[in-house]
Short mmCIF file of C-alpha atoms in Angstrom, two decimals:
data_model
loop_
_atom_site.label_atom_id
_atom_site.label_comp_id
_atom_site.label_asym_id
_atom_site.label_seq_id
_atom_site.Cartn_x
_atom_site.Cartn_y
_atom_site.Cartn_z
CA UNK A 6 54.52 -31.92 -19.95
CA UNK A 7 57.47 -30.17 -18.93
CA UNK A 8 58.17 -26.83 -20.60
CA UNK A 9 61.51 -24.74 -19.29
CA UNK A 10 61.01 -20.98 -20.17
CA UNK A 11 63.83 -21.07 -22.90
CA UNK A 12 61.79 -24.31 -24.33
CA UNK A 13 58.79 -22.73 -24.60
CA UNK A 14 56.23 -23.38 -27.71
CA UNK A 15 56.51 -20.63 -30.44
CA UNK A 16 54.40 -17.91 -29.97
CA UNK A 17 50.95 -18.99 -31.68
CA UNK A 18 48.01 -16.24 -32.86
CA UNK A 19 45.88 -18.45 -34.24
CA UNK A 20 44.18 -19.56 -31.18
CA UNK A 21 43.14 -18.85 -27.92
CA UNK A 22 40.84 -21.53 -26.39
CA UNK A 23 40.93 -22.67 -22.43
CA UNK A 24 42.69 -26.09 -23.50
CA UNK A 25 45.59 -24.50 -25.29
CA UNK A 26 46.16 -22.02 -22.48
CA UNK A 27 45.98 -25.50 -19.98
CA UNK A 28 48.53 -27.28 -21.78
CA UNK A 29 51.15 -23.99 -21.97
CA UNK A 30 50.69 -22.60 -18.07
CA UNK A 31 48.91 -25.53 -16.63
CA UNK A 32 49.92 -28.58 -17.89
CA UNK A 33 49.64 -30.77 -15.35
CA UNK A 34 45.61 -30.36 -14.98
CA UNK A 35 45.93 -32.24 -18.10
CA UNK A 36 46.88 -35.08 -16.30
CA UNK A 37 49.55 -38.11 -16.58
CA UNK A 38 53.09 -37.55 -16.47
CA UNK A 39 52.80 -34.01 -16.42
CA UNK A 40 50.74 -34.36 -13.18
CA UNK A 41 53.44 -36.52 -11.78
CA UNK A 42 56.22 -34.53 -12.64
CA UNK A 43 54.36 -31.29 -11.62
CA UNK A 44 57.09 -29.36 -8.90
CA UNK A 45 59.80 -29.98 -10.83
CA UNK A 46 58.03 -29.07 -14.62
CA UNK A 47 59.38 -25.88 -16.41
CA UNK A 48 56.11 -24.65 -16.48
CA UNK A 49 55.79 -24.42 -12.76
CA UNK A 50 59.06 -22.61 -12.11
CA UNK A 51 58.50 -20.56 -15.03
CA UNK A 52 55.28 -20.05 -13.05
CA UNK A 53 56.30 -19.01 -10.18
CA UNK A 54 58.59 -16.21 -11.40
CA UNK A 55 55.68 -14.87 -13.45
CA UNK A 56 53.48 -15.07 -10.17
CA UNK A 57 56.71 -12.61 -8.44
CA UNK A 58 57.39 -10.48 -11.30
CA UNK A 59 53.55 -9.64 -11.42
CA UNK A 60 53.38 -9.23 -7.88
CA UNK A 61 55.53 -6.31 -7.75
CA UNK A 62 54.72 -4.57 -10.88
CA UNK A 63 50.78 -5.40 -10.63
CA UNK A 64 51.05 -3.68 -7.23
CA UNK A 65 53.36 -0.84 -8.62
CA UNK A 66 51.13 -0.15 -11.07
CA UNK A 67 47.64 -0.41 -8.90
CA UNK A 68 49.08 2.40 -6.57
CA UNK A 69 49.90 4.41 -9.50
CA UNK A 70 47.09 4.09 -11.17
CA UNK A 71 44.18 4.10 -8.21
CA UNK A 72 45.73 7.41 -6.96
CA UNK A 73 45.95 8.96 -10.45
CA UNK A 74 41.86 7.79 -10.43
CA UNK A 75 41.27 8.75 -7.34
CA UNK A 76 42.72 12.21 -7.26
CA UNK A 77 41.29 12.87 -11.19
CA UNK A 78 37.75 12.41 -10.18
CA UNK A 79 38.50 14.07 -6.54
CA UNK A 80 40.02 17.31 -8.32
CA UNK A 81 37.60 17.10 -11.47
CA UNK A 82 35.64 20.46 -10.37
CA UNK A 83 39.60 22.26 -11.05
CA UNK A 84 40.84 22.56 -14.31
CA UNK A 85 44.26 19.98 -12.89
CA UNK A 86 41.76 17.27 -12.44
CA UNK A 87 40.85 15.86 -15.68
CA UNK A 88 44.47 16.21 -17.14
CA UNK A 89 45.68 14.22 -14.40
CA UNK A 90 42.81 11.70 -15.12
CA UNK A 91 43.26 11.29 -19.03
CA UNK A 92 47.05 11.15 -17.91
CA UNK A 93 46.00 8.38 -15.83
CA UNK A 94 44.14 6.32 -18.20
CA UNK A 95 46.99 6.90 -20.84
CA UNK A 96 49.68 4.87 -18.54
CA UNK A 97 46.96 2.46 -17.82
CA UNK A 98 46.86 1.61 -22.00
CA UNK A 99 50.86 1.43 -21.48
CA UNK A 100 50.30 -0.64 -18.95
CA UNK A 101 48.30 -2.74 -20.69
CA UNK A 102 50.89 -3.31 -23.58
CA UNK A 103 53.58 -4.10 -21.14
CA UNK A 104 51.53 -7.16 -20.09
CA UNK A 105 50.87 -8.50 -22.68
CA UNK A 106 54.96 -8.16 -23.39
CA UNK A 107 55.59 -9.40 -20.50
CA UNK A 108 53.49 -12.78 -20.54
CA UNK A 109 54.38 -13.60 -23.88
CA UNK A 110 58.51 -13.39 -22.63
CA UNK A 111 57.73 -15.13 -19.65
CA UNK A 112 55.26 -17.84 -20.61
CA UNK A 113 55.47 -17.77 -24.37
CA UNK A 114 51.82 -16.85 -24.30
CA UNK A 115 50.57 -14.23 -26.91
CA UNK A 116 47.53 -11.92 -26.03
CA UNK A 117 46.53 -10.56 -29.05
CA UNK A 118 45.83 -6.83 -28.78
CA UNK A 119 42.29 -5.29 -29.27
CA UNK A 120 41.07 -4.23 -32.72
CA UNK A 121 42.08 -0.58 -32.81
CA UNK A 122 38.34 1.14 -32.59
CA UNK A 123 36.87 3.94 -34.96
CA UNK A 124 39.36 7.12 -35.39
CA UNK A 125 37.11 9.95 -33.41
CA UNK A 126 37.56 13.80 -35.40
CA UNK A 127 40.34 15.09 -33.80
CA UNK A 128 38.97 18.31 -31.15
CA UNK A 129 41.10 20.44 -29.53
CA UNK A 130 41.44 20.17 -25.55
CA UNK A 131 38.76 17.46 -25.94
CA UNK A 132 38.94 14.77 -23.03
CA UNK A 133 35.86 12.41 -23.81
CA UNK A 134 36.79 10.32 -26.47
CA UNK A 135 39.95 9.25 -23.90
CA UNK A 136 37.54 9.30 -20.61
CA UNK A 137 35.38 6.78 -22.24
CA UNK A 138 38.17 4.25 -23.37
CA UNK A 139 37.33 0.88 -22.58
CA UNK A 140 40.64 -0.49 -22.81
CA UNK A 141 41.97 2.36 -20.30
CA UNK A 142 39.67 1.48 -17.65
CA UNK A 143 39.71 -2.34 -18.57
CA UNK A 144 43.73 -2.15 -17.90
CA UNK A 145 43.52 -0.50 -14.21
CA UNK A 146 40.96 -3.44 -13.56
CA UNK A 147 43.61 -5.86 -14.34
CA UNK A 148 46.23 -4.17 -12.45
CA UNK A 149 43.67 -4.41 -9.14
CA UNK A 150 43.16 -8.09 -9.74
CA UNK A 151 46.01 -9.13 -10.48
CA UNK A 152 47.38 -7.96 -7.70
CA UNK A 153 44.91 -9.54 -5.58
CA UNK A 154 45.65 -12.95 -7.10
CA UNK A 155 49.15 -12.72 -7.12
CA UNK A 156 49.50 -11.25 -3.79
CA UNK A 157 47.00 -14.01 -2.52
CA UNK A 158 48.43 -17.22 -4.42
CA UNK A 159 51.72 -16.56 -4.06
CA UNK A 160 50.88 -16.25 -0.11
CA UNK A 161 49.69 -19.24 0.02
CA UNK A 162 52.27 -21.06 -2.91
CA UNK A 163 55.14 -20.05 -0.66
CA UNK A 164 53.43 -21.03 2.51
CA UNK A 165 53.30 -24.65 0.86
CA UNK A 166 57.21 -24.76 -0.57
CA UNK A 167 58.18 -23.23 2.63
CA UNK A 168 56.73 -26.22 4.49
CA UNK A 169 57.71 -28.45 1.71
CA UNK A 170 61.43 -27.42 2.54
CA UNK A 171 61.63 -26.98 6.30
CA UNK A 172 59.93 -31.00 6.75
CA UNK A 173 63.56 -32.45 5.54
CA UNK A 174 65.73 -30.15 8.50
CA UNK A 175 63.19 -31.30 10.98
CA UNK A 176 65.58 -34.25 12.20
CA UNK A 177 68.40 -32.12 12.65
CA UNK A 178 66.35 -30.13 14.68
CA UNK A 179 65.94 -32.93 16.97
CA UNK A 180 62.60 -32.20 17.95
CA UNK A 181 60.83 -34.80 16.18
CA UNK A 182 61.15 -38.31 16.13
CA UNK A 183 61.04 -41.36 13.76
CA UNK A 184 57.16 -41.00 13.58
CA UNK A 185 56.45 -37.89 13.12
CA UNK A 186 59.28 -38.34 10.26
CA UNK A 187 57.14 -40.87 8.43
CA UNK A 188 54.30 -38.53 8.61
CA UNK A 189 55.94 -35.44 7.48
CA UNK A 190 58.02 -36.39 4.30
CA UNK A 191 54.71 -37.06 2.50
CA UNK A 192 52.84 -34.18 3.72
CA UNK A 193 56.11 -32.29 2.72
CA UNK A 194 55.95 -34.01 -1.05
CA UNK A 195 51.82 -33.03 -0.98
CA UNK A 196 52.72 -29.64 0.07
CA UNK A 197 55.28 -29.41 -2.91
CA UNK A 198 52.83 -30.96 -5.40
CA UNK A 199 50.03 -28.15 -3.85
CA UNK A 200 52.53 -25.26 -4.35
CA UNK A 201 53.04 -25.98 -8.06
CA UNK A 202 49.11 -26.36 -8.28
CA UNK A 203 48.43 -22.76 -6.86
CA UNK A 204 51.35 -21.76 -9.04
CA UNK A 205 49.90 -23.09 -12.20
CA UNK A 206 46.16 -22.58 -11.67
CA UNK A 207 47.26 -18.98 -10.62
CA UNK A 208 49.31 -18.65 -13.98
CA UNK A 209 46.05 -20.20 -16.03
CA UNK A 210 43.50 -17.15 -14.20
CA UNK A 211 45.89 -14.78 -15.17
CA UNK A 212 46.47 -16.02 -18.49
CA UNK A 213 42.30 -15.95 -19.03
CA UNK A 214 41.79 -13.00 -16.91
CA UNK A 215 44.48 -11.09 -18.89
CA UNK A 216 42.53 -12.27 -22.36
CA UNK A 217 39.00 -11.14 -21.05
CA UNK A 218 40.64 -7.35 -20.26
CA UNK A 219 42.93 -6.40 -22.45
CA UNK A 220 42.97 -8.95 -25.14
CA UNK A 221 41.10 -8.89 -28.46
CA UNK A 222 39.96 -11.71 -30.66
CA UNK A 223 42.75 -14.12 -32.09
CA UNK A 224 43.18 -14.67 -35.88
CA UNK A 225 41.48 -17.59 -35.94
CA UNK A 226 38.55 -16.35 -34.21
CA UNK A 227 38.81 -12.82 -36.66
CA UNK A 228 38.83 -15.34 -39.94
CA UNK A 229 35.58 -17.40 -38.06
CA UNK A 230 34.20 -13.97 -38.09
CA UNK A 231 34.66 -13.14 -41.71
CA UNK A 232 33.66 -16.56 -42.81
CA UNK A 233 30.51 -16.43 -41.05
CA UNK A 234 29.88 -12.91 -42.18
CA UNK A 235 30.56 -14.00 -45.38
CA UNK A 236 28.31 -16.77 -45.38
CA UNK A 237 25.27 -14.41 -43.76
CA UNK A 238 26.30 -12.08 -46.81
CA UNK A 239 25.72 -14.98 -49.61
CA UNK A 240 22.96 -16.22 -47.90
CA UNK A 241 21.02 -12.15 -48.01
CA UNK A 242 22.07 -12.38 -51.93
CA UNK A 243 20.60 -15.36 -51.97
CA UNK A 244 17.85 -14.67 -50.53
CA UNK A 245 17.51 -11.46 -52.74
CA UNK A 246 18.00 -12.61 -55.59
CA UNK A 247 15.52 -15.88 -54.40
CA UNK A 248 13.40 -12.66 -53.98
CA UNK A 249 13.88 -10.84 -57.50
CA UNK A 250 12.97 -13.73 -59.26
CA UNK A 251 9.76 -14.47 -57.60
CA UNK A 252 8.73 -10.44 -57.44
CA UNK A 253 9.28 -10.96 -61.72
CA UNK A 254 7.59 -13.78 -61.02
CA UNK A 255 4.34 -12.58 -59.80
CA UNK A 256 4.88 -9.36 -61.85
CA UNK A 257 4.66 -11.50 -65.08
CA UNK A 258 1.83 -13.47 -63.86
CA UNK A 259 -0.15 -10.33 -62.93
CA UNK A 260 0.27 -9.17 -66.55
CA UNK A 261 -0.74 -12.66 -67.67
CA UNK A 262 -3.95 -12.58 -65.19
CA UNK A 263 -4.84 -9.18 -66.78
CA UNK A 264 -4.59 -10.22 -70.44
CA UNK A 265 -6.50 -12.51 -69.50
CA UNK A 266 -8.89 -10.63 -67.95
CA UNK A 267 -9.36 -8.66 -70.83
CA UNK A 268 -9.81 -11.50 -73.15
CA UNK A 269 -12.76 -12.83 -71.07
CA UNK A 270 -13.92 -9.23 -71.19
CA UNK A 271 -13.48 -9.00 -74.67
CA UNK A 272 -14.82 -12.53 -76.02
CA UNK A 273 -17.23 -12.62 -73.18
CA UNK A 274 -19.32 -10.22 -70.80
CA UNK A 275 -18.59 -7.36 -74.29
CA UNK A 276 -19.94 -10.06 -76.67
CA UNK A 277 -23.30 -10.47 -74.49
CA UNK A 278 -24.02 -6.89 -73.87
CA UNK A 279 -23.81 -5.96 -77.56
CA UNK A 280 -26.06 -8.84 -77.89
CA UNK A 281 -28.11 -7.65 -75.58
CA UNK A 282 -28.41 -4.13 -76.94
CA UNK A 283 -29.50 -5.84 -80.43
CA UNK A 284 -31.92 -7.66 -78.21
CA UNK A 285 -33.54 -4.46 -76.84
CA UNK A 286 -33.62 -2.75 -80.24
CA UNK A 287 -35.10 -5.30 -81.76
CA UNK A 288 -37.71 -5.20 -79.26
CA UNK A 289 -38.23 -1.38 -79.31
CA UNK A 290 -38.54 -1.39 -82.95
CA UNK A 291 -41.26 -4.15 -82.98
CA UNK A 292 -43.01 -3.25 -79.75
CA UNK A 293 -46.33 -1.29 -81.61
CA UNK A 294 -46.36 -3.66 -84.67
CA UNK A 295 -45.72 -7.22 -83.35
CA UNK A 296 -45.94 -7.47 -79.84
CA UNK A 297 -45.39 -11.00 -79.67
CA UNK A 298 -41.89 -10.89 -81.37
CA UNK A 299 -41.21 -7.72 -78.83
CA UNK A 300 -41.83 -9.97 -75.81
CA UNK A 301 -39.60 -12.70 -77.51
CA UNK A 302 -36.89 -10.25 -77.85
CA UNK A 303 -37.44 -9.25 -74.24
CA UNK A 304 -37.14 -12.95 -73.02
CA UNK A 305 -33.72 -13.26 -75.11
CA UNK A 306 -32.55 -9.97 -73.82
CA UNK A 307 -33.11 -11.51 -69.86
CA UNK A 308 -31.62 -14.48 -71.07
CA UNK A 309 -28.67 -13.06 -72.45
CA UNK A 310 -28.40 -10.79 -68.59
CA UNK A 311 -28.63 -13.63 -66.80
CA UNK A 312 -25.22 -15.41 -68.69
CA UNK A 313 -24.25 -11.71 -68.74
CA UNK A 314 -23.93 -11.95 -64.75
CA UNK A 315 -22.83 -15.41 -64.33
CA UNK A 316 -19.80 -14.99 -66.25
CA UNK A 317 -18.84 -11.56 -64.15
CA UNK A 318 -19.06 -13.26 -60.77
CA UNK A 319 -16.92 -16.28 -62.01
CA UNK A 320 -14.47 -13.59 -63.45
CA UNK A 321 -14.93 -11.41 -59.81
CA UNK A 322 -14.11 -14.63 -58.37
CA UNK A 323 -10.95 -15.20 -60.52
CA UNK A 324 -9.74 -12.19 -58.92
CA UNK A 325 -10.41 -11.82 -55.27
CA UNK A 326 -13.87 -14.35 -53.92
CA UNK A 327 -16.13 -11.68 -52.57
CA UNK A 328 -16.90 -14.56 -49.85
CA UNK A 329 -13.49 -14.30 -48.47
CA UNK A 330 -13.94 -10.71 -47.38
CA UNK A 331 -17.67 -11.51 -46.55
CA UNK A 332 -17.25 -14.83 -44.34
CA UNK A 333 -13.60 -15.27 -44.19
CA UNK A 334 -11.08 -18.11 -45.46
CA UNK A 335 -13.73 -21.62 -43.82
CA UNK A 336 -16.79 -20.61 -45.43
CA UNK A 337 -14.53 -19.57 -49.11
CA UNK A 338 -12.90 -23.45 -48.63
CA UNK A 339 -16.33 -24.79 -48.00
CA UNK A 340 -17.38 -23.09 -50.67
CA UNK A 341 -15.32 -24.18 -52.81
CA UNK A 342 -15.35 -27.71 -51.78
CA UNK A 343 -19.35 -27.80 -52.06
CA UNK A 344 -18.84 -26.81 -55.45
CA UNK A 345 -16.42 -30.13 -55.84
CA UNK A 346 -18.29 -32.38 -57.58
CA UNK A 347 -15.97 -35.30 -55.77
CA UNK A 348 -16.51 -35.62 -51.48
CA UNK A 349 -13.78 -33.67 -50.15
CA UNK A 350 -13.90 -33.08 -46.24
CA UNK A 351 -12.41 -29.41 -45.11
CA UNK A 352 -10.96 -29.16 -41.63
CA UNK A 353 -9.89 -24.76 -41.78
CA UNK A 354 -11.85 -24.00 -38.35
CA UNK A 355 -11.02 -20.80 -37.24
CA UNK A 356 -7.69 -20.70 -39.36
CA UNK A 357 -8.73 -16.76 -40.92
CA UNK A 358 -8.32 -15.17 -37.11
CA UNK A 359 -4.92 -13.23 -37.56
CA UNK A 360 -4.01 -14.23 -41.15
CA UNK A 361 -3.51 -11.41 -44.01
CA UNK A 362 -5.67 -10.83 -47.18
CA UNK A 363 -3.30 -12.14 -49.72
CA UNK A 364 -2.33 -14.81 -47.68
CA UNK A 365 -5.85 -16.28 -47.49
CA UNK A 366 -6.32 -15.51 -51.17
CA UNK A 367 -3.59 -17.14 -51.89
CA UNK A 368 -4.86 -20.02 -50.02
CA UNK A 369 -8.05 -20.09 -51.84
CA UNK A 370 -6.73 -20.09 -54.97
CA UNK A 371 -4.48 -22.82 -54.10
CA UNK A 372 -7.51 -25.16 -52.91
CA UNK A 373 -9.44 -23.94 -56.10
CA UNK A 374 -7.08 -24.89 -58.30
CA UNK A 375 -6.30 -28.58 -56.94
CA UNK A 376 -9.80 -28.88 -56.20
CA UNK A 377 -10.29 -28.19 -60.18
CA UNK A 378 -7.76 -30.57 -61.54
CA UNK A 379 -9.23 -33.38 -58.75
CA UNK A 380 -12.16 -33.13 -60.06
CA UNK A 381 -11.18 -32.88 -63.97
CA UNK A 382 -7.62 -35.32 -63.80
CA UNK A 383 -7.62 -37.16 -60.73
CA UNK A 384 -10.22 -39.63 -61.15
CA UNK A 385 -10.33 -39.34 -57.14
CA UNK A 386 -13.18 -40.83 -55.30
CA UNK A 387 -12.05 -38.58 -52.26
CA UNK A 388 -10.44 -35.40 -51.34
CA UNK A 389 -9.55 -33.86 -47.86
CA UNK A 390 -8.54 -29.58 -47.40
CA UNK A 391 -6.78 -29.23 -44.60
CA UNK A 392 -5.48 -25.71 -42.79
CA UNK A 393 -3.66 -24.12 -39.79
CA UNK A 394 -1.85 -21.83 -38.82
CA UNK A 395 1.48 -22.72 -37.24
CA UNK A 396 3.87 -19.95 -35.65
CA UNK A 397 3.67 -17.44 -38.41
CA UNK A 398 2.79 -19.20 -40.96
CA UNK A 399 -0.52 -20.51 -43.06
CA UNK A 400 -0.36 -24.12 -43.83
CA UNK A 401 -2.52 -25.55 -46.86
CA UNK A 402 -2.49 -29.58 -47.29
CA UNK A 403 -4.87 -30.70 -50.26
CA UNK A 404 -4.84 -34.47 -50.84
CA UNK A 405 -6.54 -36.96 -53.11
CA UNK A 406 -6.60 -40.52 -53.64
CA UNK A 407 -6.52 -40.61 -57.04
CA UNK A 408 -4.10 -41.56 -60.34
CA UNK A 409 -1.44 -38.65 -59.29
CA UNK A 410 1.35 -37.91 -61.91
CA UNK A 411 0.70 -34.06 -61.75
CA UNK A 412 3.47 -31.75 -61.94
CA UNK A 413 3.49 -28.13 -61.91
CA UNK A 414 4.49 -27.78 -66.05
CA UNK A 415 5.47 -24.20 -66.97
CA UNK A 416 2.49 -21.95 -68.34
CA UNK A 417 0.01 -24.46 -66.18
CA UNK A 418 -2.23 -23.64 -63.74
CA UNK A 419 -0.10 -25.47 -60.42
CA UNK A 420 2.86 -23.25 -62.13
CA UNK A 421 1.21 -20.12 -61.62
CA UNK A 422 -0.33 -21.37 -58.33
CA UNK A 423 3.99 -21.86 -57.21
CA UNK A 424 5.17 -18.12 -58.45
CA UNK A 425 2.29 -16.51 -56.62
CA UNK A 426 2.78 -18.63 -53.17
CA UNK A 427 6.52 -17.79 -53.77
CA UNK A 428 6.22 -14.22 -54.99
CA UNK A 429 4.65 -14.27 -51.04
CA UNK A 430 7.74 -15.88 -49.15
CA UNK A 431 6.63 -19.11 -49.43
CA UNK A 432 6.66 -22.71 -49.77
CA UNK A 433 5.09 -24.87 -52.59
CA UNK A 434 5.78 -28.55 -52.22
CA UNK A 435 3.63 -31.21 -54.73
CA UNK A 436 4.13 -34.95 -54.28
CA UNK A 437 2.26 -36.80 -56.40
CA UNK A 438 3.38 -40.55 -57.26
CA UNK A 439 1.76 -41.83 -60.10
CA UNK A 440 -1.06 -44.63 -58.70
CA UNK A 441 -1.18 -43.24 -55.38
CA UNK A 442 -2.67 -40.10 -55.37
CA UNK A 443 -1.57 -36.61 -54.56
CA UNK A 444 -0.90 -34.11 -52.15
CA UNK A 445 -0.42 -30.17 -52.40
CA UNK A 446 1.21 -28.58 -49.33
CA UNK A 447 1.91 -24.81 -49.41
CA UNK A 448 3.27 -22.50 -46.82
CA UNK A 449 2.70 -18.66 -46.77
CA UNK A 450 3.66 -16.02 -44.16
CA UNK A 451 0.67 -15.07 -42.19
CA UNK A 452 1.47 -11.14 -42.36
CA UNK A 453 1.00 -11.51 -46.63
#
């Protein structure tokens, strides 16, 4: 690729990767015809006077601004010494700008400038907020190195044309012969080709290494920013509102589970104790005159405490399994699965160690429930529980082989079992193919 200086591609902001700055200052790593046509490309002798013209100012400007360093922090216990340094750092940003000028003129390259940082309150005689620019001290480190690198390749670039250029007097010299001819014009034409090499890999570091100090990010790059910040930003509202909707969720369900509390209160356990009490008076009223139809009172009354008590541990149990907090989340699954009246093998060893409360009541639950519609629906001759923990997170697997075809319906049971695993952060998956049986995986955050 051959690119003269007055040729050169439009100025382009919208991107700054390593193969775009190859094929503007360094074309001929890319290869072909520009490789072959590398000493006498545009871009090489547009090169080369880039490589001299920041020479001399990159070494201007490193004297400058070392001893304006040097003698602000060597004079910073007088009152001239940190003027001098701010002063410093102030032609160091100048310095800065001017490169980026320049290398855009001379190579059509375009540096975009940093993002302007946050405005500091404006102090009098305050020195910090320019001591601790980034950009200030960022520009005097590109002054140092490039002066290094253009000091150093253009050394050894001239070197190489300089040999390159002296090989074709040599037989007007007359001190070589015929030989030595044949071997010298094609170490001249290697030296040549090496010359524009240094020149163009020189041009390439200098491009980069001005980009890393005092560029900032190119549009493209600023628009990949807000896109992706953009997409984090749905994804939050997504995830909040994902969030909202299962906290109303679970709210509503609570409400539901406490109505219903009541009601079993209410049409229950109340119901039985104020047939108990009738029990008792009946009995204290017939103690002295018929003890036999005291006693029988007695025996109903016992009766009726008995029933009394059952239904209170199955409604303690609706709530939060006492043998949870007692034995932890194995025995509660084995429990439950005893209870089964279908064989259903558990596999949970262990799995309570480092899981939260509502996460393992949430996992019981789960298991009651598809335990309850196995045993009721499934017509399953087997079931299996299965649970682990894995990373962070408590994994319940309950599978059947029975008719499947369930599907968590609104209002049901597997529907309230999904808002309460998601009002927790997480997952409720049912597959359930009619014929071929079912299985209930859920996922919940250990911390719940």
């Amino acid at each position: 690729m051959s690119t003269a200086p007055q040729a050169a591609a439009p100025p382009r902001p919208d991107e700054i990767a390593l193969a775009d700055d190859v094929r503007l200052v360094a074309p001929m790593l890319t290869g072909g015809r520009a490789l072959a046509l590398a000493p006498v490309a545009g871009a090489t002798w547009a090169g080369a006077g880039q490589v001299v013209l920041a020479a001399v100012v990159s070494l201007a400007a490193s004297v400058l601004l070392v001893t304006g360093v040097a003698l602000g922090v060597g004079l910073a216990v007088l009152v001239v010494g940190v003027p001098l340094l701010v002063l410093t750092l102030v032609v160091a940003r100048g310095y800065g700008t001017g490169e980026r000028a320049r290398l855009r003129a001379q190579l059509g390259v375009v540096v975009p400038p940093p993002a302007p940082g946050p405005e500091a309150p404006y102090r009098p005689l305050s020195w910090w907020p320019w001591l601790r620019d980034a950009r200030s001290w960022a520009a005097v480190a590109h002054a140092l190195l490039t002066c290094l690198l253009a000091w150093t390749a253009g050394s050894v670039a001239l070197s190489l044309a300089a040999f390159a250029l002296v090989v074709p007097a040599a037989p007007f010299a007359g001190r070589v012969n015929g030989l030595h001819l044949v071997l010298l014009v094609p170490g001249a034409l290697i030296a040549l080709w090496l010359a524009a090499l240094v020149v163009q890999l020189t041009n390439l570091a200098q491009v980069r290494l001005t980009r890393a100090l005092l560029g900032g990010r190119s549009r493209a790059e600023a628009e990949r920013a807000a896109r992706a910040a953009e997409q984090r930003a749905d994804v939050a509202e997504g995830r909040a509102e994902h969030l909202r909707e299962t906290r109303t969720a679970a709210v509503v369900a609570a409400d539901e589970e406490r109505r219903r509390i009541e009601r079993d209160l209410h049409d229950g356990a109340q119901q039985r104790l104020v047939a108990l009490g009738v029990e008792l008076g009946v009995a204290r009223r017939t103690a002295a005159q018929d003890p036999a139809a005291a006693v029988a009172a007695i025996d109903a009354a016992h009766g009726e405490v008995k029933e009394v008590l059952a239904e209170l541990r199955d409604l303690v149990r609706g709530v939060h399994p006492a043998v949870l907090t007692d034995r932890g989340l194995d025995a509660a699954l084995s429990a439950l699965a005893a209870r089964c009246p279908v064989p259903v093998d558990v596999d949970a060893h262990g799995v309570g160690d480092g899981v939260g409360s509502q996460a393992q009541a949430a996992a019981y639950f789960v298991v009651a429930e598809a335990l309850t519609n196995l045993a009721k629906h499934a017509t399953a001759t087997r079931g299996s529980v299965r649970a682990a923990v894995e990373g962070d997170r408590l994994r319940i697997e309950v599978a059947d082989d029975g008719a499947g075809g369930a599907h968590a319906a609104p209002g049901g049971g597997l529907d309230g079992l999904r808002r309460r695993v998601e009002a927790l952060d997480g997952t409720f998956h049912l597959v359930s193919p009619a014929g071929r049986g079912t299985v209930l995986t859920v996922e919940v955050p250990c911390a719940s």
